[in-house]
Amino acid sequence: MTGRAPAVVSALLLAAVVSAPAAAADQPTPRQITYTVTADRPVSADIYYRDTDPPNWADYSHNPYRYSPRARVDIGPQQPWVRSVVLADPDRWAMVSATSGAGPVDSGLRCALAVDGQVVATGEGPHGALCSLRHW
């Protein structure tokens, strides 16, 4: 039996070494996400954006604001809000939404979501805008 032990150990070590690069290859490459929100008129807006990949849907749905901070900002035609974050799975998690409230004046909110410098989603509305790759 002792003669087989070194062979078994060698086989296990070889399997660990061979599978290590495969496990590393399974890890998603971090992607640079840039969120931009603008408005046609000066307005105070609430902007929620995803800045962290949740580990799974259950954790996200239990507390979405843990992964989606809010920025309360003044924006306008010459005063955009821009935020860059890094996400591993933008197709699943990248999202920005902006609202200015239901006032009588159309603020003309617009958003853009870029992944690695390429704009992949845009949105606009009189009092709110949503940009996401996922249909929520």
Short mmCIF file of C-alpha atoms in Angstrom, two decimals:
data_model
loop_
_atom_site.label_atom_id
_atom_site.label_comp_id
_atom_site.label_asym_id
_atom_site.label_seq_id
_atom_site.Cartn_x
_atom_site.Cartn_y
_atom_site.Cartn_z
CA MET A 1 0.00 0.00 0.00
CA THR A 2 2.81 2.44 0.80
CA GLY A 3 4.18 2.07 -2.74
CA ARG A 4 0.95 3.48 -4.16
CA ALA A 5 0.76 6.47 -1.78
CA PRO A 6 3.38 8.58 -3.63
CA ALA A 7 1.62 7.90 -6.94
CA VAL A 8 -1.75 8.93 -5.49
CA VAL A 9 -0.28 12.09 -3.95
CA SER A 10 1.43 12.96 -7.25
CA ALA A 11 -1.82 12.47 -9.14
CA LEU A 12 -3.71 14.70 -6.69
CA LEU A 13 -1.06 17.43 -6.92
CA LEU A 14 -1.10 17.26 -10.70
CA ALA A 15 -4.89 17.56 -10.72
CA ALA A 16 -4.71 20.60 -8.42
CA VAL A 17 -2.11 22.31 -10.62
CA VAL A 18 -4.03 21.59 -13.82
CA SER A 19 -7.36 22.80 -12.40
CA ALA A 20 -5.94 25.98 -10.82
CA PRO A 21 -5.65 27.89 -14.14
CA ALA A 22 -9.11 26.70 -15.15
CA ALA A 23 -10.56 28.05 -11.91
CA ALA A 24 -8.80 31.37 -12.48
CA ALA A 25 -10.14 31.48 -16.04
CA ASP A 26 -13.68 31.10 -14.69
CA GLN A 27 -13.34 34.40 -12.80
CA PRO A 28 -14.93 37.29 -14.72
CA THR A 29 -12.68 40.11 -15.80
CA PRO A 30 -13.46 43.33 -13.93
CA ARG A 31 -15.05 45.92 -16.23
CA GLN A 32 -14.91 49.71 -15.98
CA ILE A 33 -18.44 51.11 -15.75
CA THR A 34 -19.15 54.81 -16.23
CA TYR A 35 -22.53 56.27 -15.35
CA THR A 36 -23.47 59.74 -16.61
CA VAL A 37 -26.64 61.69 -15.77
CA THR A 38 -27.54 65.07 -17.28
CA ALA A 39 -30.60 67.32 -17.37
CA ASP A 40 -31.97 69.92 -19.77
CA ARG A 41 -32.58 72.33 -16.86
CA PRO A 42 -30.88 72.75 -13.48
CA VAL A 43 -32.50 70.28 -11.10
CA SER A 44 -31.85 68.43 -7.87
CA ALA A 45 -31.93 64.68 -8.55
CA ASP A 46 -31.78 61.42 -6.63
CA ILE A 47 -29.43 59.05 -8.41
CA TYR A 48 -29.14 55.37 -7.52
CA TYR A 49 -26.34 53.39 -9.11
CA ARG A 50 -24.86 49.95 -8.69
CA ASP A 51 -21.30 50.16 -7.40
CA THR A 52 -20.78 46.57 -6.24
CA ASP A 53 -21.61 43.17 -7.70
CA PRO A 54 -23.95 41.40 -5.28
CA PRO A 55 -22.81 37.84 -4.58
CA ASN A 56 -26.20 36.48 -5.69
CA TRP A 57 -29.80 37.50 -6.38
CA ALA A 58 -31.00 36.55 -2.88
CA ASP A 59 -28.52 38.88 -1.18
CA TYR A 60 -29.41 41.67 -3.60
CA SER A 61 -33.16 41.31 -3.16
CA HIS A 62 -32.78 41.15 0.64
CA ASN A 63 -31.09 44.58 0.71
CA PRO A 64 -30.67 46.24 -2.72
CA TYR A 65 -29.52 49.55 -1.23
CA ARG A 66 -26.43 47.84 0.15
CA TYR A 67 -25.25 47.55 -3.47
CA SER A 68 -26.92 50.70 -4.83
CA PRO A 69 -25.92 53.91 -3.08
CA ARG A 70 -27.89 57.11 -3.56
CA ALA A 71 -26.39 60.41 -4.59
CA ARG A 72 -28.46 63.57 -4.09
CA VAL A 73 -26.97 66.01 -6.59
CA ASP A 74 -27.64 69.20 -8.50
CA ILE A 75 -27.27 68.65 -12.24
CA GLY A 76 -27.96 70.65 -15.37
CA PRO A 77 -26.97 71.13 -19.01
CA GLN A 78 -23.37 72.09 -18.13
CA GLN A 79 -23.26 70.17 -14.84
CA PRO A 80 -23.40 66.38 -15.44
CA TRP A 81 -23.03 63.77 -12.73
CA VAL A 82 -20.41 61.17 -13.67
CA ARG A 83 -19.40 58.14 -11.61
CA SER A 84 -17.00 55.32 -12.50
CA VAL A 85 -17.10 51.94 -10.78
CA VAL A 86 -15.72 48.48 -11.42
CA LEU A 87 -18.13 45.54 -11.78
CA ALA A 88 -17.40 41.94 -12.66
CA ASP A 89 -20.78 41.27 -14.31
CA PRO A 90 -22.20 44.45 -15.87
CA ASP A 91 -24.71 42.51 -17.97
CA ARG A 92 -26.35 41.45 -14.75
CA TRP A 93 -25.71 44.34 -12.35
CA ALA A 94 -24.80 47.64 -14.05
CA MET A 95 -27.59 50.16 -13.48
CA VAL A 96 -28.18 53.87 -12.89
CA SER A 97 -31.51 55.58 -12.30
CA ALA A 98 -32.23 59.25 -11.75
CA THR A 99 -35.41 61.00 -10.61
CA SER A 100 -36.19 64.66 -10.10
CA GLY A 101 -39.62 64.26 -8.58
CA ALA A 102 -43.01 65.01 -10.07
CA GLY A 103 -42.72 68.79 -10.29
CA PRO A 104 -44.53 70.92 -12.86
CA VAL A 105 -41.35 71.58 -14.85
CA ASP A 106 -39.96 68.97 -17.24
CA SER A 107 -36.31 68.53 -16.20
CA GLY A 108 -35.38 66.36 -19.19
CA LEU A 109 -33.23 63.81 -17.38
CA ARG A 110 -30.88 61.64 -19.43
CA CYS A 111 -28.56 58.82 -18.48
CA ALA A 112 -25.83 56.88 -20.20
CA LEU A 113 -24.12 53.67 -19.14
CA ALA A 114 -20.72 52.83 -20.63
CA VAL A 115 -18.75 49.60 -20.26
CA ASP A 116 -15.03 49.91 -20.89
CA GLY A 117 -15.60 53.25 -22.64
CA GLN A 118 -18.42 52.09 -24.94
CA VAL A 119 -21.94 53.46 -24.31
CA VAL A 120 -24.20 50.40 -24.12
CA ALA A 121 -27.42 51.86 -22.69
CA THR A 122 -29.17 55.24 -22.63
CA GLY A 123 -32.42 56.47 -21.20
CA GLU A 124 -34.39 59.68 -20.81
CA GLY A 125 -37.59 61.05 -19.40
CA PRO A 126 -39.21 64.27 -18.21
CA HIS A 127 -38.68 63.45 -14.51
CA GLY A 128 -36.64 60.26 -14.52
CA ALA A 129 -34.31 58.04 -16.49
CA LEU A 130 -33.08 54.45 -16.19
CA CYS A 131 -30.03 52.91 -17.83
CA SER A 132 -29.37 49.20 -17.47
CA LEU A 133 -28.35 46.19 -19.53
CA ARG A 134 -30.80 44.02 -17.63
CA HIS A 135 -34.57 44.40 -17.93
CA TRP A 136 -35.67 45.00 -14.37
#
